[in-house]
Amino acid sequence: MKLTNGKKTMLDDLQEGIKRAYPMLKHVESTRGFINRNFKDEIVPLISGGGSGHDPAHWGFVGDGMLAGAISGELFVPPTAKEIVEVTQKLTSKKRVFYIVKNFEKDVDEFCKARLFLENAGWKVGVAIVKDDISVDAASFEKRRRGVAGTVFFHKILGDYARKGASVEELQKVADKLSENVKTIGVAFSGDNFLLKENEIYYGIGIHGEEGYRKERFESSEMLARELISKLKLSFGFKSQDTYAVLVNSLGEVTKMEQIVFNNDVCELLEAEEIGIGFDKVGTFLTSFGIKGISLTLLKIKDENWLKALKTKVDAPEW
Amino acid sequence: MKLTNGKKTMLDDLQEGIKRAYPMLKHVESTRGFINRNFKDEIVPLISGGGSGHDPAHWGFVGDGMLAGAISGELFVPPTAKEIVEVTQKLTSKKRVFYIVKNFEKDVDEFCKARLFLENAGWKVGVAIVKDDISVDAASFEKRRRGVAGTVFFHKILGDYARKGASVEELQKVADKLSENVKTIGVAFSGDNFLLKENEIYYGIGIHGEEGYRKERFESSEMLARELISKLKLSFGFKSQDTYAVLVNSLGEVTKMEQIVFNNDVCELLEAEEIGIGFDKVGTFLTSFGIKGISLTLLKIKDENWLKALKTKVDAPEW
């Protein structure tokens, strides 16, 4: 069961519920967009978005020091370029904006259409396309490079740079460097779109219920952490003394206690590799409607300012 | 499955994970207690606690403007009076403290033993015993008056008064008035300790897996909100123009989207009763290990300062 009134009204009910519980967010009429009610049009506005069904992404990260706005479409369907432009124009009259987009074809299409439209009108537009997922496709064994929970690190770090007055060009440089250094892998414990046996888990699932690459019996939090860390180690090429930021993210329905226990196992394994943990964050940031599961994101710290940016206080309700 | 390494090490793993992810919390050695690392011994320290298994209660509410410390025992077993005294003495040398305790016999026993010990040593000790649960026992039909999610409103409101310099006596007065005006009712969608059919829900379950008072088929978020609001309405005696604060709390595993959709239905029903909603908070605050479910708390606003206290910013990680 899902605690809703059915899929037909779910997103409208959600939108009304957000308006009630988060008065600091201002709804943009005729869209599924929210903007920071207190946004001062003196800095480059950061906007993120995509399909609905990833709550609290991305509206939960709208606030001073993170996103200026967030725009969703229907369930797992991105907003249209027109809606993206509408939300953008509500935020600023200064003709500059920076988009943070997850690497799914339709999402990228709509945000790039919006960019083109605005550039033709004389705007300066930056875009970060996040492709942190390191899982592989079970059939082709190709890397999927989807944008998943690592996106939230972009919100936080770029949000801090933007708050401090970074230009579109400066944000683009930071984003490009972040892109090379953020990697995520996820695992499901159950999902509406696939069948798992009791105590079976599914590695590499997507945030739209996409199938993973391998099913396995769940042994323990520690064994799961070992598997995910070994994949990330391979992908990054861990070197002792390197410093990373850690994001343990519930993809849905995983309790706080479980998140923290898993986080503990992750950190112990990183320490055994002599990896420095510069920042550690645990919670529910970017979920997948219909999935119970967890993801692990690592960001390799190439610039000490990234750590500083991660640690500053923000007003966003779900960071 | 639970994402842990088994019950044997679960609480130790949790404790280590909290230390890693929340450096603002300082662990009190040889207890399951955490204190605010930045606590200034100029105000009355507020301490809450009880059995483990209610994360993020109560450690998640330790921070400037809320609790000075939180102390847990084993799973669903309160800390001992000795541990409570230890955490208290770590926080202050000024011989005054205020405890916030959920109304379970063993919890009340241990905190009252701690109070007696400290009073004999010349301390001034205030205690709020929270009994917000309005569900009834299925056998006796007696009111249970357990302490549940409404406890978090005590943390926030008393925390704000304490921060502003309230004395133990002043805190006690506010706590006593709050007690008469906070009511909660919970419902489970699944639980380790009882069997529910597909789509069946269980009203009035406790936060230690205690059985509820009635099982029913789940219809919709709106119908569930209607049932809970009607129980609260009866208990409070709603009058139009009254103002309430709302707390929608996941007891575990309920997604953010579901929480917000349910919150929307709750608020719509309150508005239909011409009830003013002075404050609305949605999230995961006080859970019950092994339960998927939700609770609804209402606080009747008898003093405008309560609303102000609810709205101030705090540093606690999980508010």
Coordinates of N, CA, C and O in Angstrom, one line a residue, chain A residues 61-186:
Chain A
F61 N 15.8 21.1 -1.5 CA 17.1 21.7 -1.4 C 17.0 23.2 -1.9 O 18.1 23.8 -2.2
V62 N 15.8 23.7 -2.0 CA 15.6 25.1 -2.3 C 15.8 25.9 -1.0 O 15.0 25.7 0.0
G63 N 16.7 26.9 -1.0 CA 16.8 27.7 0.2 C 18.2 28.4 0.1 O 19.0 28.1 -0.7
D64 N 18.4 29.4 0.9 CA 19.6 30.2 0.9 C 20.8 29.3 1.0 O 20.9 28.5 1.9
G65 N 21.7 29.4 0.1 CA 22.9 28.6 0.1 C 22.9 27.3 -0.7 O 23.9 26.6 -0.9
M66 N 21.7 27.0 -1.2 CA 21.6 25.8 -2.1 C 20.8 26.3 -3.4 O 21.3 27.2 -4.1
L67 N 19.7 25.6 -3.8 CA 19.0 26.0 -5.0 C 18.2 27.2 -4.8 O 17.6 27.5 -3.8
A68 N 18.1 28.0 -5.9 CA 17.1 29.1 -5.9 C 15.7 28.6 -6.3 O 14.7 29.1 -6.0
G69 N 15.7 27.5 -7.1 CA 14.5 26.9 -7.6 C 14.6 25.5 -8.0 O 15.7 25.0 -8.2
A70 N 13.5 24.8 -8.0 CA 13.4 23.4 -8.4 C 12.1 23.2 -9.2 O 11.1 23.8 -8.9
I71 N 12.2 22.4 -10.3 CA 11.1 22.3 -11.2 C 10.9 20.8 -11.5 O 11.9 20.2 -12.0
S72 N 9.8 20.2 -11.2 CA 9.5 18.8 -11.5 C 8.5 18.7 -12.6 O 7.7 19.7 -12.9
G73 N 8.4 17.6 -13.3 CA 7.4 17.3 -14.2 C 6.4 16.2 -13.6 O 6.2 16.2 -12.4
E74 N 5.9 15.4 -14.4 CA 5.0 14.3 -13.9 C 5.9 13.2 -13.4 O 7.1 13.3 -13.4
L75 N 5.3 12.1 -12.9 CA 6.1 11.0 -12.3 C 7.1 10.5 -13.3 O 6.7 10.0 -14.4
F76 N 8.4 10.6 -13.0 CA 9.5 10.2 -13.8 C 9.5 10.8 -15.2 O 10.2 10.3 -16.1
V77 N 8.8 11.9 -15.4 CA 8.8 12.7 -16.6 C 9.3 14.1 -16.3 O 8.8 14.7 -15.5
P78 N 10.4 14.5 -17.1 CA 10.9 15.9 -16.7 C 9.9 17.0 -17.1 O 9.0 16.8 -17.9
P79 N 10.1 18.2 -16.5 CA 9.3 19.3 -16.9 C 9.6 19.7 -18.4 O 10.7 19.3 -18.9
T80 N 8.7 20.5 -19.0 CA 9.0 20.9 -20.3 C 10.0 22.1 -20.3 O 10.1 22.8 -19.3
A81 N 10.6 22.4 -21.4 CA 11.5 23.5 -21.5 C 10.7 24.8 -21.2 O 11.3 25.7 -20.5
K82 N 9.5 24.9 -21.6 CA 8.7 26.1 -21.4 C 8.5 26.3 -19.8 O 8.6 27.4 -19.3
E83 N 8.3 25.2 -19.1 CA 8.1 25.3 -17.7 C 9.4 25.8 -17.0 O 9.5 26.6 -16.1
I84 N 10.5 25.2 -17.5 CA 11.8 25.5 -17.0 C 12.1 27.0 -17.2 O 12.6 27.7 -16.2
V85 N 11.8 27.5 -18.3 CA 12.0 28.9 -18.6 C 11.1 29.8 -17.7 O 11.6 30.8 -17.2
E86 N 9.9 29.4 -17.5 CA 9.0 30.1 -16.6 C 9.5 30.3 -15.2 O 9.5 31.4 -14.7
V87 N 10.0 29.2 -14.7 CA 10.5 29.2 -13.3 C 11.8 30.1 -13.3 O 12.0 30.9 -12.4
T88 N 12.6 30.0 -14.3 CA 13.8 30.8 -14.4 C 13.5 32.3 -14.4 O 14.1 33.1 -13.7
Q89 N 12.5 32.6 -15.2 CA 12.2 34.1 -15.4 C 11.5 34.6 -14.1 O 11.6 35.8 -13.9
K90 N 10.9 33.7 -13.3 CA 10.3 34.2 -12.1 C 11.4 34.6 -11.1 O 11.2 35.3 -10.2
L91 N 12.6 34.0 -11.2 CA 13.6 34.1 -10.2 C 14.5 35.4 -10.5 O 15.0 36.0 -9.6
T92 N 14.7 35.7 -11.8 CA 15.7 36.7 -12.0 C 15.4 37.5 -13.3 O 14.8 37.0 -14.2
S93 N 15.8 38.8 -13.2 CA 15.7 39.6 -14.4 C 17.0 39.9 -14.9 O 17.2 40.8 -15.8
K94 N 18.0 39.2 -14.4 CA 19.4 39.6 -14.8 C 20.0 38.7 -15.9 O 21.2 38.8 -16.1
K95 N 19.2 37.9 -16.4 CA 19.6 37.1 -17.6 C 20.8 36.2 -17.4 O 21.7 36.1 -18.3
R96 N 20.9 35.6 -16.2 CA 21.9 34.5 -16.0 C 21.3 33.5 -15.1 O 20.6 33.8 -14.1
V97 N 21.7 32.2 -15.4 CA 21.1 31.1 -14.6 C 22.1 29.9 -14.7 O 22.8 29.8 -15.7
F98 N 22.0 29.0 -13.8 CA 22.8 27.8 -13.8 C 21.9 26.6 -13.5 O 21.2 26.6 -12.5
Y99 N 21.9 25.6 -14.4 CA 21.0 24.5 -14.3 C 21.8 23.2 -13.8 O 23.0 23.0 -14.3
I100 N 21.2 22.5 -12.9 CA 21.9 21.2 -12.5 C 20.9 20.1 -12.9 O 19.8 20.0 -12.4
V101 N 21.4 19.2 -13.8 CA 20.5 18.3 -14.5 C 21.0 16.9 -14.4 O 22.2 16.6 -14.5
K102 N 20.2 15.9 -14.1 CA 20.6 14.5 -14.0 C 20.7 13.9 -15.5 O 19.8 14.3 -16.3
N103 N 21.6 13.1 -15.7 CA 21.9 12.6 -17.1 C 20.9 11.6 -17.6 O 21.3 10.4 -17.6
F104 N 19.7 12.0 -17.9 CA 18.7 11.2 -18.6 C 18.4 11.9 -19.8 O 18.2 13.2 -19.8
E105 N 18.2 11.2 -20.9 CA 18.1 11.8 -22.2 C 17.0 12.9 -22.2 O 17.2 14.0 -22.7
K106 N 15.8 12.5 -21.7 CA 14.7 13.5 -21.8 C 15.0 14.7 -20.9 O 14.6 15.8 -21.2
D107 N 15.6 14.5 -19.7 CA 15.9 15.6 -18.8 C 16.8 16.6 -19.5 O 16.6 17.8 -19.6
V108 N 17.9 16.0 -20.1 CA 18.9 16.8 -20.8 C 18.3 17.6 -21.9 O 18.6 18.8 -22.1
D109 N 17.4 16.9 -22.7 CA 16.8 17.5 -23.8 C 16.0 18.8 -23.4 O 16.2 19.9 -24.0
E110 N 15.2 18.7 -22.4 CA 14.3 19.8 -22.0 C 15.1 20.9 -21.4 O 14.9 22.1 -21.8
F111 N 16.1 20.6 -20.6 CA 16.9 21.7 -20.0 C 17.8 22.4 -21.1 O 18.0 23.6 -21.1
C112 N 18.2 21.6 -22.1 CA 19.0 22.2 -23.2 C 18.2 23.1 -24.1 O 18.6 24.1 -24.6
K113 N 16.9 22.6 -24.3 CA 16.0 23.4 -25.1 C 15.8 24.8 -24.4 O 15.7 25.8 -25.0
A114 N 15.6 24.7 -23.1 CA 15.4 25.9 -22.3 C 16.6 26.8 -22.4 O 16.5 28.0 -22.6
R115 N 17.8 26.2 -22.3 CA 19.0 27.0 -22.4 C 19.1 27.7 -23.8 O 19.4 28.9 -23.9
L116 N 18.8 26.9 -24.8 CA 18.9 27.5 -26.2 C 18.0 28.7 -26.3 O 18.3 29.8 -26.9
F117 N 16.8 28.5 -25.8 CA 15.8 29.6 -25.9 C 16.3 30.8 -25.2 O 16.2 32.0 -25.7
L118 N 16.8 30.6 -24.0 CA 17.3 31.8 -23.2 C 18.5 32.4 -23.8 O 18.7 33.6 -23.9
E119 N 19.4 31.6 -24.3 CA 20.6 32.1 -25.0 C 20.3 33.0 -26.2 O 20.9 34.0 -26.4
N120 N 19.3 32.5 -26.9 CA 18.8 33.3 -28.1 C 18.3 34.7 -27.6 O 18.2 35.6 -28.4
A121 N 17.8 34.7 -26.4 CA 17.3 36.0 -25.8 C 18.4 36.8 -25.1 O 18.1 37.7 -24.3
G122 N 19.6 36.3 -25.3 CA 20.7 37.1 -24.7 C 21.1 36.7 -23.3 O 21.9 37.4 -22.6
W123 N 20.7 35.5 -22.8 CA 21.0 35.1 -21.5 C 22.4 34.4 -21.5 O 22.8 33.8 -22.5
K124 N 23.0 34.3 -20.3 CA 24.1 33.5 -20.1 C 23.6 32.3 -19.2 O 23.1 32.5 -18.2
V125 N 23.8 31.1 -19.8 CA 23.3 29.9 -19.1 C 24.4 28.8 -18.9 O 25.0 28.4 -19.9
G126 N 24.6 28.4 -17.7 CA 25.5 27.3 -17.4 C 24.7 26.0 -17.1 O 23.5 26.1 -16.7
V127 N 25.2 24.9 -17.5 CA 24.5 23.6 -17.2 C 25.5 22.6 -16.6 O 26.6 22.3 -17.3
A128 N 25.2 21.9 -15.5 CA 26.0 20.8 -15.0 C 25.1 19.6 -15.3 O 23.9 19.5 -14.9
I129 N 25.7 18.6 -16.1 CA 25.0 17.4 -16.3 C 25.6 16.3 -15.4 O 26.8 15.9 -15.6
V130 N 24.9 15.9 -14.4 CA 25.4 14.9 -13.4 C 25.3 13.5 -13.9 O 24.2 13.1 -14.3
K131 N 26.4 12.8 -13.9 CA 26.4 11.4 -14.4 C 27.2 10.5 -13.4 O 28.1 9.9 -13.8
D132 N 26.7 10.5 -12.2 CA 27.5 9.9 -11.1 C 27.3 8.4 -11.0 O 28.1 7.7 -10.4
D133 N 26.3 7.8 -11.5 CA 26.0 6.4 -11.4 C 27.0 5.5 -12.1 O 27.3 5.7 -13.3
I134 N 27.7 4.6 -11.3 CA 28.7 3.8 -11.9 C 28.3 2.4 -12.2 O 29.0 1.5 -12.6
S135 N 26.9 2.1 -12.0 CA 26.5 0.8 -12.3 C 26.5 0.5 -13.8 O 26.6 1.4 -14.6
V136 N 26.5 -0.8 -14.1 CA 26.5 -1.2 -15.6 C 25.2 -1.8 -16.0 O 24.4 -2.3 -15.2
D137 N 24.9 -1.7 -17.3 CA 23.7 -2.4 -17.8 C 23.9 -3.9 -17.8 O 25.0 -4.3 -18.3
A138 N 23.0 -4.6 -17.3 CA 23.2 -6.1 -17.2 C 23.3 -6.7 -18.6 O 24.0 -7.7 -18.7
A139 N 22.7 -6.2 -19.6 CA 22.8 -6.8 -21.0 C 24.1 -6.4 -21.7 O 24.8 -7.2 -22.2
S140 N 24.3 -5.1 -21.8 CA 25.5 -4.6 -22.6 C 26.7 -4.5 -21.8 O 27.8 -4.3 -22.4
F141 N 26.6 -4.6 -20.5 CA 27.8 -4.3 -19.6 C 28.4 -2.9 -19.8 O 29.5 -2.6 -19.4
E142 N 27.6 -2.0 -20.4 CA 28.1 -0.7 -20.6 C 27.8 0.2 -19.3 O 26.7 -0.1 -18.7
K143 N 28.6 1.1 -19.1 CA 28.3 2.0 -18.0 C 27.1 2.8 -18.3 O 26.9 3.3 -19.4
R144 N 26.3 3.0 -17.2 CA 25.0 3.8 -17.5 C 25.2 5.3 -17.3 O 24.5 6.0 -18.0
R145 N 26.0 5.7 -16.4 CA 26.3 7.1 -16.2 C 25.0 7.9 -16.0 O 24.9 9.0 -16.5
R146 N 24.0 7.4 -15.3 CA 22.9 8.2 -15.0 C 23.2 9.2 -13.9 O 24.1 9.0 -13.1
G147 N 22.3 10.2 -13.8 CA 22.5 11.1 -12.7 C 21.7 10.6 -11.5 O 20.4 10.4 -11.6
V148 N 22.3 10.4 -10.3 CA 21.5 10.0 -9.2 C 21.9 10.8 -8.0 O 22.0 12.1 -8.1
A149 N 22.1 10.2 -6.8 CA 22.1 11.0 -5.5 C 23.3 12.0 -5.5 O 23.2 13.0 -4.7
G150 N 24.4 11.7 -6.2 CA 25.5 12.7 -6.2 C 25.1 14.1 -6.6 O 25.8 15.1 -6.3
T151 N 23.9 14.2 -7.3 CA 23.4 15.5 -7.7 C 23.3 16.4 -6.5 O 23.5 17.6 -6.6
V152 N 23.0 15.9 -5.4 CA 22.8 16.7 -4.2 C 24.1 17.3 -3.7 O 24.1 18.5 -3.2
F153 N 25.2 16.7 -3.9 CA 26.5 17.3 -3.7 C 26.7 18.6 -4.6 O 27.2 19.6 -4.2
F154 N 26.2 18.5 -5.8 CA 26.3 19.6 -6.7 C 25.4 20.8 -6.2 O 25.8 21.9 -6.2
H155 N 24.2 20.4 -5.7 CA 23.4 21.5 -5.1 C 24.1 22.2 -4.0 O 24.1 23.4 -3.9
K156 N 24.7 21.4 -3.1 CA 25.3 22.0 -1.9 C 26.6 22.8 -2.3 O 26.7 23.9 -1.8
I157 N 27.4 22.2 -3.0 CA 28.7 22.9 -3.3 C 28.5 24.1 -4.2 O 29.0 25.2 -3.9
L158 N 27.8 23.9 -5.4 CA 27.6 25.0 -6.3 C 26.8 26.1 -5.6 O 26.9 27.3 -5.8
G159 N 25.8 25.6 -4.7 CA 25.0 26.6 -4.0 C 25.8 27.5 -3.1 O 25.6 28.7 -3.0
D160 N 26.9 26.9 -2.5 CA 27.7 27.8 -1.7 C 28.6 28.7 -2.5 O 28.7 29.9 -2.2
Y161 N 29.1 28.2 -3.6 CA 29.8 29.1 -4.5 C 28.9 30.3 -5.0 O 29.4 31.4 -5.1
A162 N 27.7 29.9 -5.4 CA 26.8 30.9 -6.0 C 26.5 32.0 -4.9 O 26.5 33.2 -5.2
R163 N 26.2 31.5 -3.7 CA 26.0 32.4 -2.6 C 27.1 33.4 -2.4 O 26.9 34.6 -2.0
K164 N 28.3 33.0 -2.6 CA 29.5 33.8 -2.4 C 29.8 34.7 -3.7 O 30.8 35.3 -3.7
G165 N 28.9 34.6 -4.7 CA 29.0 35.5 -5.8 C 29.7 35.0 -7.0 O 30.0 35.8 -8.0
A166 N 29.8 33.7 -7.2 CA 30.5 33.1 -8.3 C 29.7 33.4 -9.6 O 28.4 33.5 -9.6
S167 N 30.4 33.6 -10.7 CA 29.7 33.9 -12.0 C 29.3 32.6 -12.6 O 29.7 31.5 -12.2
V168 N 28.5 32.7 -13.7 CA 28.2 31.4 -14.5 C 29.4 30.7 -14.9 O 29.5 29.5 -14.8
E169 N 30.4 31.4 -15.4 CA 31.6 30.7 -15.8 C 32.3 30.0 -14.7 O 32.8 28.9 -14.8
E170 N 32.4 30.7 -13.6 CA 33.1 30.1 -12.4 C 32.3 28.9 -11.9 O 32.9 27.8 -11.6
L171 N 31.0 29.0 -11.9 CA 30.2 27.8 -11.5 C 30.4 26.6 -12.5 O 30.5 25.5 -12.1
Q172 N 30.5 27.0 -13.8 CA 30.7 25.9 -14.8 C 32.0 25.2 -14.5 O 32.1 24.0 -14.6
K173 N 33.1 25.9 -14.2 CA 34.4 25.3 -14.0 C 34.3 24.4 -12.8 O 34.8 23.3 -12.8
V174 N 33.7 24.8 -11.7 CA 33.6 24.0 -10.5 C 32.8 22.7 -10.8 O 33.1 21.6 -10.5
A175 N 31.6 22.9 -11.5 CA 30.8 21.8 -11.9 C 31.5 20.8 -12.7 O 31.4 19.6 -12.5
D176 N 32.3 21.3 -13.7 CA 33.0 20.3 -14.6 C 34.0 19.5 -13.8 O 34.2 18.3 -14.0
K177 N 34.6 20.1 -12.8 CA 35.6 19.4 -12.0 C 34.9 18.4 -11.1 O 35.4 17.3 -10.8
L178 N 33.8 18.9 -10.5 CA 33.0 18.0 -9.6 C 32.6 16.7 -10.4 O 32.7 15.6 -9.9
S179 N 32.2 16.9 -11.6 CA 31.6 15.8 -12.5 C 32.6 14.6 -12.5 O 32.2 13.5 -12.5
E180 N 33.9 15.0 -12.7 CA 34.8 13.9 -12.8 C 35.1 13.1 -11.5 O 35.7 12.1 -11.5
N181 N 34.6 13.7 -10.4 CA 34.9 13.2 -9.1 C 33.8 12.7 -8.2 O 34.0 12.4 -7.0
V182 N 32.6 12.6 -8.7 CA 31.5 12.1 -8.0 C 31.0 10.8 -8.5 O 30.7 10.7 -9.7
K183 N 30.9 9.8 -7.7 CA 30.4 8.5 -8.2 C 29.4 7.9 -7.1 O 29.6 8.0 -5.9
T184 N 28.4 7.2 -7.7 CA 27.4 6.6 -6.8 C 27.1 5.2 -7.3 O 27.1 4.9 -8.5
I185 N 26.7 4.4 -6.3 CA 26.1 3.1 -6.7 C 25.0 2.8 -5.7 O 25.0 3.1 -4.5
G186 N 23.9 2.2 -6.2 CA 22.7 2.0 -5.4 C 22.3 0.5 -5.4 O 22.7 -0.3 -6.2

